[in-house]
Short mmCIF file of C-alpha atoms in Angstrom, two decimals:
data_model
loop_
_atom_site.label_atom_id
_atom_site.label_comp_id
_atom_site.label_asym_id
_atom_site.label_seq_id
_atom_site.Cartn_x
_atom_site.Cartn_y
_atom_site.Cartn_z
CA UNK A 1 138.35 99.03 115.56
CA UNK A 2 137.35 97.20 112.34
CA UNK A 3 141.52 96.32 111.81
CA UNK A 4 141.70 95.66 115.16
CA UNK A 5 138.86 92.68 114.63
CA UNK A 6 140.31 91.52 110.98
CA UNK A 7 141.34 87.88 111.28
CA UNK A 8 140.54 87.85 115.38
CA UNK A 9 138.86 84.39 116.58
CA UNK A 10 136.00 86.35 118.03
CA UNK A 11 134.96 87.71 114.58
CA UNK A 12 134.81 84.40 113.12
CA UNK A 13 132.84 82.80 115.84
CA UNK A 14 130.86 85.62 115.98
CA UNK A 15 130.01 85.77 111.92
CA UNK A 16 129.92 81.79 111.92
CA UNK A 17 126.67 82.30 114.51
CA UNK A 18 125.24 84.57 112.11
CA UNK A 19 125.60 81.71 109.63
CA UNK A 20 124.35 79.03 111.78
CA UNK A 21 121.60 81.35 112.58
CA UNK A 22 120.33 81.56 108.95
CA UNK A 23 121.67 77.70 108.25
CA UNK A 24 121.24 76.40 105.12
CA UNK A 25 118.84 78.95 103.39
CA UNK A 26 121.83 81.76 103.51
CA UNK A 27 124.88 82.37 102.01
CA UNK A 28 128.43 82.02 103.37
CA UNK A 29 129.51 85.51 105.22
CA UNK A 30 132.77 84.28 105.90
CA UNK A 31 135.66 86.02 103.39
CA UNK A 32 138.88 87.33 104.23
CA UNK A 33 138.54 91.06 105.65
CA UNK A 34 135.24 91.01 106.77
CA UNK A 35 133.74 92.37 110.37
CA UNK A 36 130.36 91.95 112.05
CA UNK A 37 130.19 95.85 113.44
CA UNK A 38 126.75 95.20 114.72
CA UNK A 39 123.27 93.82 114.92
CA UNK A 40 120.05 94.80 115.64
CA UNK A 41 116.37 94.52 115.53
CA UNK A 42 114.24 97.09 113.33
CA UNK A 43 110.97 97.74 111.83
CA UNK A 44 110.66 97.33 108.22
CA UNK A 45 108.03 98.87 106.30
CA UNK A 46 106.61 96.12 104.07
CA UNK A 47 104.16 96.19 101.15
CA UNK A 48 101.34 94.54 103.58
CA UNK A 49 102.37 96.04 106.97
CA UNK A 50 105.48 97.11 109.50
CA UNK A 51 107.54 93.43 110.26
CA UNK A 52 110.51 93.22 112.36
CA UNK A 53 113.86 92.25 111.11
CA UNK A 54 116.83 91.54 112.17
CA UNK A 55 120.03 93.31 110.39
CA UNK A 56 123.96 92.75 110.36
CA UNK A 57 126.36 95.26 109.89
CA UNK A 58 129.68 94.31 108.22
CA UNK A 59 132.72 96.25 107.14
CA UNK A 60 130.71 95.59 103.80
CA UNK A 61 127.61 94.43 103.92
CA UNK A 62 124.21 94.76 105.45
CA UNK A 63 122.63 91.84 106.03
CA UNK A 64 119.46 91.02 106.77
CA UNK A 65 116.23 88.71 107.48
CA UNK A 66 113.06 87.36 108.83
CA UNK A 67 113.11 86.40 112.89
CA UNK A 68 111.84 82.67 113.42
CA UNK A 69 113.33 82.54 116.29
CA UNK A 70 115.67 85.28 117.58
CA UNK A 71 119.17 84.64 117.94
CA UNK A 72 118.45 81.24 116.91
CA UNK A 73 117.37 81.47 113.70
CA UNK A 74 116.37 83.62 110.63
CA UNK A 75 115.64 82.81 107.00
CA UNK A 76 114.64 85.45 103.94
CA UNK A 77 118.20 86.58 103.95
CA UNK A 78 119.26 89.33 102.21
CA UNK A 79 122.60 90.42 101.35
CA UNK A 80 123.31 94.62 100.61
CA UNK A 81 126.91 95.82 99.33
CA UNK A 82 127.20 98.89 100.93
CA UNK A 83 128.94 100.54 97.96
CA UNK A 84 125.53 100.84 96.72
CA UNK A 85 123.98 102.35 99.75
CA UNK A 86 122.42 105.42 100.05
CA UNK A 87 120.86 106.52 102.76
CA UNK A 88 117.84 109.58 103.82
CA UNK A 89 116.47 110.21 107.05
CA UNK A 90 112.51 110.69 107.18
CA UNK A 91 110.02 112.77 109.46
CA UNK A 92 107.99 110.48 111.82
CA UNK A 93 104.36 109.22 110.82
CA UNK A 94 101.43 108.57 113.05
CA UNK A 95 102.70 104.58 113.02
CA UNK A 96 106.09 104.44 112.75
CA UNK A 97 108.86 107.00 113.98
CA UNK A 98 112.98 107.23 113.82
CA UNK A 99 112.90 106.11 110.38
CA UNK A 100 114.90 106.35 107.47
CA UNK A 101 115.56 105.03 103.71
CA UNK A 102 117.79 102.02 102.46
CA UNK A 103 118.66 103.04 98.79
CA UNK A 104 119.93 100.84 96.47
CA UNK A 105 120.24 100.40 92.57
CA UNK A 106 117.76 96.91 93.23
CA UNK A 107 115.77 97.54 95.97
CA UNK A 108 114.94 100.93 98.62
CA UNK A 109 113.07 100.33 101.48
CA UNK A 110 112.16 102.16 104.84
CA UNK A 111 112.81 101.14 108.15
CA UNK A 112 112.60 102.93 112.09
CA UNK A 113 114.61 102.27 115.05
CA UNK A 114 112.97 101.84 118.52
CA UNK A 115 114.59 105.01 119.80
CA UNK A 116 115.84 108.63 118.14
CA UNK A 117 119.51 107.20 119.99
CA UNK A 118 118.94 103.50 118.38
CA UNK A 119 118.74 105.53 114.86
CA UNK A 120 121.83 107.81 114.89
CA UNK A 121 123.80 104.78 116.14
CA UNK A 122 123.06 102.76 112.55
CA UNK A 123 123.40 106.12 110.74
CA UNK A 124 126.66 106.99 111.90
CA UNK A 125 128.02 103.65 111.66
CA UNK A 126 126.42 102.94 108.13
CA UNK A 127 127.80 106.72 106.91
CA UNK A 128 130.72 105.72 108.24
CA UNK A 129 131.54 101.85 106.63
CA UNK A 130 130.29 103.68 103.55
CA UNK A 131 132.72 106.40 103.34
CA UNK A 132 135.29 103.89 104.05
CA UNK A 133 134.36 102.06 101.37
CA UNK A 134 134.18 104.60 98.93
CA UNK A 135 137.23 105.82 99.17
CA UNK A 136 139.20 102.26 99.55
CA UNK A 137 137.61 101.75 95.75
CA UNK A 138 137.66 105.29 94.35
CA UNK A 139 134.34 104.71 93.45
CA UNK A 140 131.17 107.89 93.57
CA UNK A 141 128.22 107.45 95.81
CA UNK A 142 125.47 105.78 93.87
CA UNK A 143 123.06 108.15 91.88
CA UNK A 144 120.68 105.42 90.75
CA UNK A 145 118.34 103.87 93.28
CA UNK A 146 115.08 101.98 92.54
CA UNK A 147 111.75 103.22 94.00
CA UNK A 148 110.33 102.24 97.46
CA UNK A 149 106.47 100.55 97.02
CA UNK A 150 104.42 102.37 98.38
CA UNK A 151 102.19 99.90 100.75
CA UNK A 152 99.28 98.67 99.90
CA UNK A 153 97.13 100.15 102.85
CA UNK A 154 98.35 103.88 101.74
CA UNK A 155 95.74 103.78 98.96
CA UNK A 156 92.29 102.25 98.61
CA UNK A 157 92.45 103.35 94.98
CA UNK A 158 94.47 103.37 91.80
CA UNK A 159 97.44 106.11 91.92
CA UNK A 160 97.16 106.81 88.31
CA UNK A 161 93.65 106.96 87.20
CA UNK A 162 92.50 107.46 90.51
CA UNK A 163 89.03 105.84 89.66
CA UNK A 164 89.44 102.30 90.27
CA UNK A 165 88.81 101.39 93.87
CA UNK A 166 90.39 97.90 95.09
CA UNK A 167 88.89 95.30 96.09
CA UNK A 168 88.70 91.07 96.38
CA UNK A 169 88.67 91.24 93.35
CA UNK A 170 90.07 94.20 92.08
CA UNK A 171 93.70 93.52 93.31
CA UNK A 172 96.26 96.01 93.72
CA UNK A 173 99.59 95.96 91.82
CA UNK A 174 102.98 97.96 92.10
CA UNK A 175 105.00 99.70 89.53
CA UNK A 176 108.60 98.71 89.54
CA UNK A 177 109.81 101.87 88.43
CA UNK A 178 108.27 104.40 90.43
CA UNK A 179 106.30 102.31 93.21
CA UNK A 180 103.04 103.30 92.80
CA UNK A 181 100.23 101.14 93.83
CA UNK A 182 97.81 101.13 90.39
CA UNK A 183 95.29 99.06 89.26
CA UNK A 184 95.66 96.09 85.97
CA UNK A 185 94.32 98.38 83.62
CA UNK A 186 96.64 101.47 84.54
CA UNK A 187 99.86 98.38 84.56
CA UNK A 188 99.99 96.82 81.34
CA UNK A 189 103.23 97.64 80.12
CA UNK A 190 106.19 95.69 80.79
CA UNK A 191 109.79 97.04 80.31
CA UNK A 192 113.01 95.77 80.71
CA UNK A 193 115.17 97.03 83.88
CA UNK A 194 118.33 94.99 83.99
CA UNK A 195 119.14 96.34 87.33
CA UNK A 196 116.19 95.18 89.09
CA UNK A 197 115.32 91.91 86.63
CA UNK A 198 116.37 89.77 83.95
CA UNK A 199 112.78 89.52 83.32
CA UNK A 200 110.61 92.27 81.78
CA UNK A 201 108.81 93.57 84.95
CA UNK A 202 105.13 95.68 85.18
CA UNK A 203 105.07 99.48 85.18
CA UNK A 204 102.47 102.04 85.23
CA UNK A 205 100.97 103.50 82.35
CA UNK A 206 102.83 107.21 83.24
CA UNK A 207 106.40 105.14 83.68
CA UNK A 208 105.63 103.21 80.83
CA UNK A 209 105.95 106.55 78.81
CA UNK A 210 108.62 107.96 80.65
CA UNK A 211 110.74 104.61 79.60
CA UNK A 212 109.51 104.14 76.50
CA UNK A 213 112.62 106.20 74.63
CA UNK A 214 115.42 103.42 77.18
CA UNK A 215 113.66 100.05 75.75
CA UNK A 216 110.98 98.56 74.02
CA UNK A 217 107.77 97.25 75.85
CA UNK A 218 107.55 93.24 76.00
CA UNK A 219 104.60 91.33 75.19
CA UNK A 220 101.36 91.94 76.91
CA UNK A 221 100.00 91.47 79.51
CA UNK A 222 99.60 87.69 79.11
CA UNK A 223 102.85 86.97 78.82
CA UNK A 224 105.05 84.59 80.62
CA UNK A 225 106.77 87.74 82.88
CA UNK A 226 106.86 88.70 86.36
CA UNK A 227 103.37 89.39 87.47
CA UNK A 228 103.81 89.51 90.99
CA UNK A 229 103.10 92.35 92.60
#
Protein backbone atom coordinates (compact mmCIF):
# COMPACT_ATOMS: atom_id res chain seq x y z
CA UNK A 1 0.00 0.00 0.00
CA UNK A 2 2.60 2.56 1.18
CA UNK A 3 4.67 1.81 -2.51
CA UNK A 4 1.64 1.82 -4.09
CA UNK A 5 1.06 5.71 -2.78
CA UNK A 6 4.99 6.77 -3.23
CA UNK A 7 5.10 9.63 -5.72
CA UNK A 8 1.00 9.32 -6.47
CA UNK A 9 -0.75 12.93 -6.92
CA UNK A 10 -3.16 12.03 -4.18
CA UNK A 11 -0.36 11.75 -1.57
CA UNK A 12 0.93 15.04 -2.32
CA UNK A 13 -2.32 16.82 -2.27
CA UNK A 14 -3.21 15.02 0.52
CA UNK A 15 0.24 15.85 2.69
CA UNK A 16 0.20 19.50 1.10
CA UNK A 17 -3.43 19.89 3.16
CA UNK A 18 -1.74 18.77 6.14
CA UNK A 19 0.69 21.61 5.48
CA UNK A 20 -1.77 24.19 4.67
CA UNK A 21 -3.54 23.03 7.69
CA UNK A 22 -0.66 23.91 10.08
CA UNK A 23 0.49 27.00 7.57
CA UNK A 24 3.23 28.84 8.46
CA UNK A 25 3.93 27.73 12.15
CA UNK A 26 4.94 24.00 10.77
CA UNK A 27 7.48 22.49 8.98
CA UNK A 28 7.56 21.22 5.39
CA UNK A 29 6.26 17.34 5.30
CA UNK A 30 6.85 17.08 1.81
CA UNK A 31 10.26 14.78 0.98
CA UNK A 32 10.70 12.21 -1.47
CA UNK A 33 9.26 8.72 -0.11
CA UNK A 34 6.97 9.88 2.26
CA UNK A 35 3.07 8.66 2.86
CA UNK A 36 0.25 10.09 4.95
CA UNK A 37 -1.11 6.39 6.26
CA UNK A 38 -3.59 8.11 8.43
CA UNK A 39 -5.09 10.69 10.71
CA UNK A 40 -6.97 10.94 13.58
CA UNK A 41 -8.26 12.64 16.59
CA UNK A 42 -7.03 11.49 20.22
CA UNK A 43 -6.87 12.41 23.76
CA UNK A 44 -3.64 13.46 25.08
CA UNK A 45 -2.86 13.40 28.59
CA UNK A 46 -1.33 16.80 29.40
CA UNK A 47 0.45 18.15 32.48
CA UNK A 48 -2.86 20.36 33.34
CA UNK A 49 -5.62 18.06 31.94
CA UNK A 50 -6.78 15.48 28.90
CA UNK A 51 -6.71 17.90 25.37
CA UNK A 52 -7.54 16.60 22.07
CA UNK A 53 -5.11 16.38 19.27
CA UNK A 54 -4.97 15.70 16.11
CA UNK A 55 -2.12 13.13 14.77
CA UNK A 56 -0.60 12.12 11.24
CA UNK A 57 0.74 8.97 10.44
CA UNK A 58 3.53 8.82 7.82
CA UNK A 59 5.68 6.04 6.45
CA UNK A 60 8.02 7.95 9.01
CA UNK A 61 6.73 10.18 11.09
CA UNK A 62 4.03 10.97 13.56
CA UNK A 63 2.91 14.15 13.47
CA UNK A 64 1.02 16.00 15.53
CA UNK A 65 -0.86 19.25 17.03
CA UNK A 66 -3.30 21.49 18.67
CA UNK A 67 -7.04 21.70 16.83
CA UNK A 68 -8.00 25.50 16.15
CA UNK A 69 -10.10 24.58 13.87
CA UNK A 70 -10.42 20.98 12.61
CA UNK A 71 -9.43 20.14 9.27
CA UNK A 72 -8.74 23.67 8.81
CA UNK A 73 -6.18 24.39 10.91
CA UNK A 74 -3.72 23.31 13.70
CA UNK A 75 -0.63 24.91 15.22
CA UNK A 76 1.83 23.37 18.21
CA UNK A 77 3.16 20.97 15.69
CA UNK A 78 5.17 18.33 16.55
CA UNK A 79 7.23 16.18 14.50
CA UNK A 80 8.18 12.21 15.92
CA UNK A 81 10.72 9.92 13.83
CA UNK A 82 9.35 6.77 14.33
CA UNK A 83 12.75 5.07 14.58
CA UNK A 84 12.61 6.31 17.99
CA UNK A 85 9.22 5.07 18.89
CA UNK A 86 8.35 2.84 21.39
CA UNK A 87 5.25 2.02 22.23
CA UNK A 88 3.13 0.25 25.69
CA UNK A 89 -0.37 -0.30 26.00
CA UNK A 90 -1.99 0.79 29.49
CA UNK A 91 -5.04 -0.50 31.67
CA UNK A 92 -8.00 2.00 31.61
CA UNK A 93 -8.43 4.71 34.47
CA UNK A 94 -11.60 6.09 35.90
CA UNK A 95 -11.09 9.23 33.16
CA UNK A 96 -9.56 8.07 30.35
CA UNK A 97 -9.66 4.48 28.68
CA UNK A 98 -7.96 2.70 25.37
CA UNK A 99 -4.80 4.29 26.14
CA UNK A 100 -1.35 3.75 25.56
CA UNK A 101 2.38 5.29 25.74
CA UNK A 102 4.38 7.35 23.03
CA UNK A 103 8.11 6.66 23.98
CA UNK A 104 10.74 8.53 22.79
CA UNK A 105 14.47 9.43 23.68
CA UNK A 106 12.92 13.46 24.07
CA UNK A 107 9.63 13.23 25.06
CA UNK A 108 6.86 10.05 26.28
CA UNK A 109 3.50 10.87 26.62
CA UNK A 110 0.05 9.03 27.00
CA UNK A 111 -2.77 9.19 24.89
CA UNK A 112 -6.50 7.02 24.47
CA UNK A 113 -8.48 6.37 21.49
CA UNK A 114 -12.31 6.85 21.50
CA UNK A 115 -12.89 3.14 21.03
CA UNK A 116 -10.88 -0.37 22.07
CA UNK A 117 -11.21 -0.79 17.75
CA UNK A 118 -9.93 3.05 17.23
CA UNK A 119 -6.75 1.84 19.46
CA UNK A 120 -5.61 -1.45 17.80
CA UNK A 121 -6.02 0.34 14.45
CA UNK A 122 -2.98 3.04 15.45
CA UNK A 123 -1.18 0.14 17.19
CA UNK A 124 -1.02 -2.10 14.42
CA UNK A 125 -0.28 0.43 11.96
CA UNK A 126 2.38 2.26 14.22
CA UNK A 127 4.03 -1.51 15.06
CA UNK A 128 3.90 -1.95 11.73
CA UNK A 129 5.70 1.50 9.97
CA UNK A 130 8.09 0.81 12.85
CA UNK A 131 9.20 -2.58 12.02
CA UNK A 132 9.50 -1.40 8.56
CA UNK A 133 11.64 1.04 9.49
CA UNK A 134 13.83 -0.81 11.55
CA UNK A 135 14.75 -3.14 9.41
CA UNK A 136 15.15 -0.74 6.13
CA UNK A 137 18.07 0.95 8.55
CA UNK A 138 19.38 -2.06 10.48
CA UNK A 139 18.96 -0.11 13.33
CA UNK A 140 17.65 -1.78 17.29
CA UNK A 141 14.47 -0.59 18.82
CA UNK A 142 15.23 2.31 21.09
CA UNK A 143 16.16 1.40 24.80
CA UNK A 144 16.31 4.99 26.04
CA UNK A 145 13.09 6.91 26.48
CA UNK A 146 12.55 10.00 28.69
CA UNK A 147 9.94 9.94 31.50
CA UNK A 148 6.19 10.84 31.11
CA UNK A 149 5.14 13.94 33.79
CA UNK A 150 3.12 12.87 35.81
CA UNK A 151 0.08 15.61 35.83
CA UNK A 152 -0.24 17.99 38.06
CA UNK A 153 -3.77 17.01 39.47
CA UNK A 154 -2.29 13.34 40.40
CA UNK A 155 -0.70 14.88 43.50
CA UNK A 156 -1.67 17.67 45.87
CA UNK A 157 1.74 17.17 47.45
CA UNK A 158 5.45 16.88 46.84
CA UNK A 159 6.46 13.22 45.45
CA UNK A 160 9.70 13.26 47.23
CA UNK A 161 9.41 14.66 50.62
CA UNK A 162 5.91 14.13 50.66
CA UNK A 163 5.38 17.08 53.20
CA UNK A 164 4.98 20.04 51.15
CA UNK A 165 1.40 20.55 50.06
CA UNK A 166 0.87 22.91 46.85
CA UNK A 167 -0.62 25.69 46.68
CA UNK A 168 -0.96 29.56 44.97
CA UNK A 169 1.84 29.90 46.10
CA UNK A 170 3.54 26.87 46.60
CA UNK A 171 3.77 25.87 42.84
CA UNK A 172 4.36 22.55 41.60
CA UNK A 173 7.37 21.61 39.43
CA UNK A 174 8.39 18.43 37.32
CA UNK A 175 11.53 16.47 37.24
CA UNK A 176 12.88 15.96 33.79
CA UNK A 177 14.36 12.80 34.48
CA UNK A 178 11.92 10.79 36.15
CA UNK A 179 8.61 13.01 35.98
CA UNK A 180 7.76 13.45 39.27
CA UNK A 181 5.74 16.34 40.38
CA UNK A 182 8.02 17.83 43.58
CA UNK A 183 8.12 20.87 45.22
CA UNK A 184 11.30 23.94 44.79
CA UNK A 185 12.98 22.75 47.68
CA UNK A 186 12.99 18.90 46.71
CA UNK A 187 14.20 20.45 42.70
CA UNK A 188 17.22 22.32 43.04
CA UNK A 189 19.58 20.51 41.08
CA UNK A 190 20.08 21.03 37.55
CA UNK A 191 21.88 18.48 35.25
CA UNK A 192 22.72 18.31 31.87
CA UNK A 193 20.60 15.83 29.50
CA UNK A 194 21.69 16.43 25.95
CA UNK A 195 18.90 14.37 24.69
CA UNK A 196 16.16 16.29 26.09
CA UNK A 197 18.12 19.98 26.28
CA UNK A 198 21.00 21.94 25.42
CA UNK A 199 20.22 23.67 28.55
CA UNK A 200 20.83 22.25 32.05
CA UNK A 201 17.21 21.28 33.03
CA UNK A 202 15.60 20.75 36.93
CA UNK A 203 15.58 17.32 38.57
CA UNK A 204 14.56 16.00 41.81
CA UNK A 205 16.65 15.72 44.67
CA UNK A 206 16.53 11.49 44.37
CA UNK A 207 17.48 11.91 40.34
CA UNK A 208 19.82 14.41 41.16
CA UNK A 209 21.81 11.58 42.99
CA UNK A 210 21.11 8.96 40.70
CA UNK A 211 22.89 11.35 37.88
CA UNK A 212 25.30 12.75 39.77
CA UNK A 213 28.20 9.96 38.66
CA UNK A 214 26.90 10.99 34.27
CA UNK A 215 27.55 14.96 34.82
CA UNK A 216 28.15 17.63 37.04
CA UNK A 217 25.25 19.77 38.56
CA UNK A 218 25.03 23.48 37.01
CA UNK A 219 24.66 26.49 38.97
CA UNK A 220 21.85 26.92 41.36
CA UNK A 221 18.92 27.47 41.41
CA UNK A 222 19.15 31.11 40.30
CA UNK A 223 20.65 30.55 37.37
CA UNK A 224 19.81 31.57 33.90
CA UNK A 225 18.36 27.69 33.01
CA UNK A 226 15.17 26.23 32.14
CA UNK A 227 12.83 26.79 34.98
CA UNK A 228 9.74 25.95 33.45
CA UNK A 229 7.98 23.39 34.70
Amino acid sequence: MVDHLVNTEINSQRIASVENCFGASGQPLAVPGRVLLGEGILTKECRKKPKPRVFFLFNDILVYGSIVINKRKYNSQHIIPLEDVTLEMLPDTLQMKNRWMIKTSKKSFVVSAASLTERKEWLSHLEECIRHLLTKTGRQPSTEHAAPWIPDKATDICMRCTQTKFSTLTRRHHCRKCGFVVCGDCSRQRFLMPRLSPKPLRVCSLSSLAQHWRSPPSQPENSHCDDSR
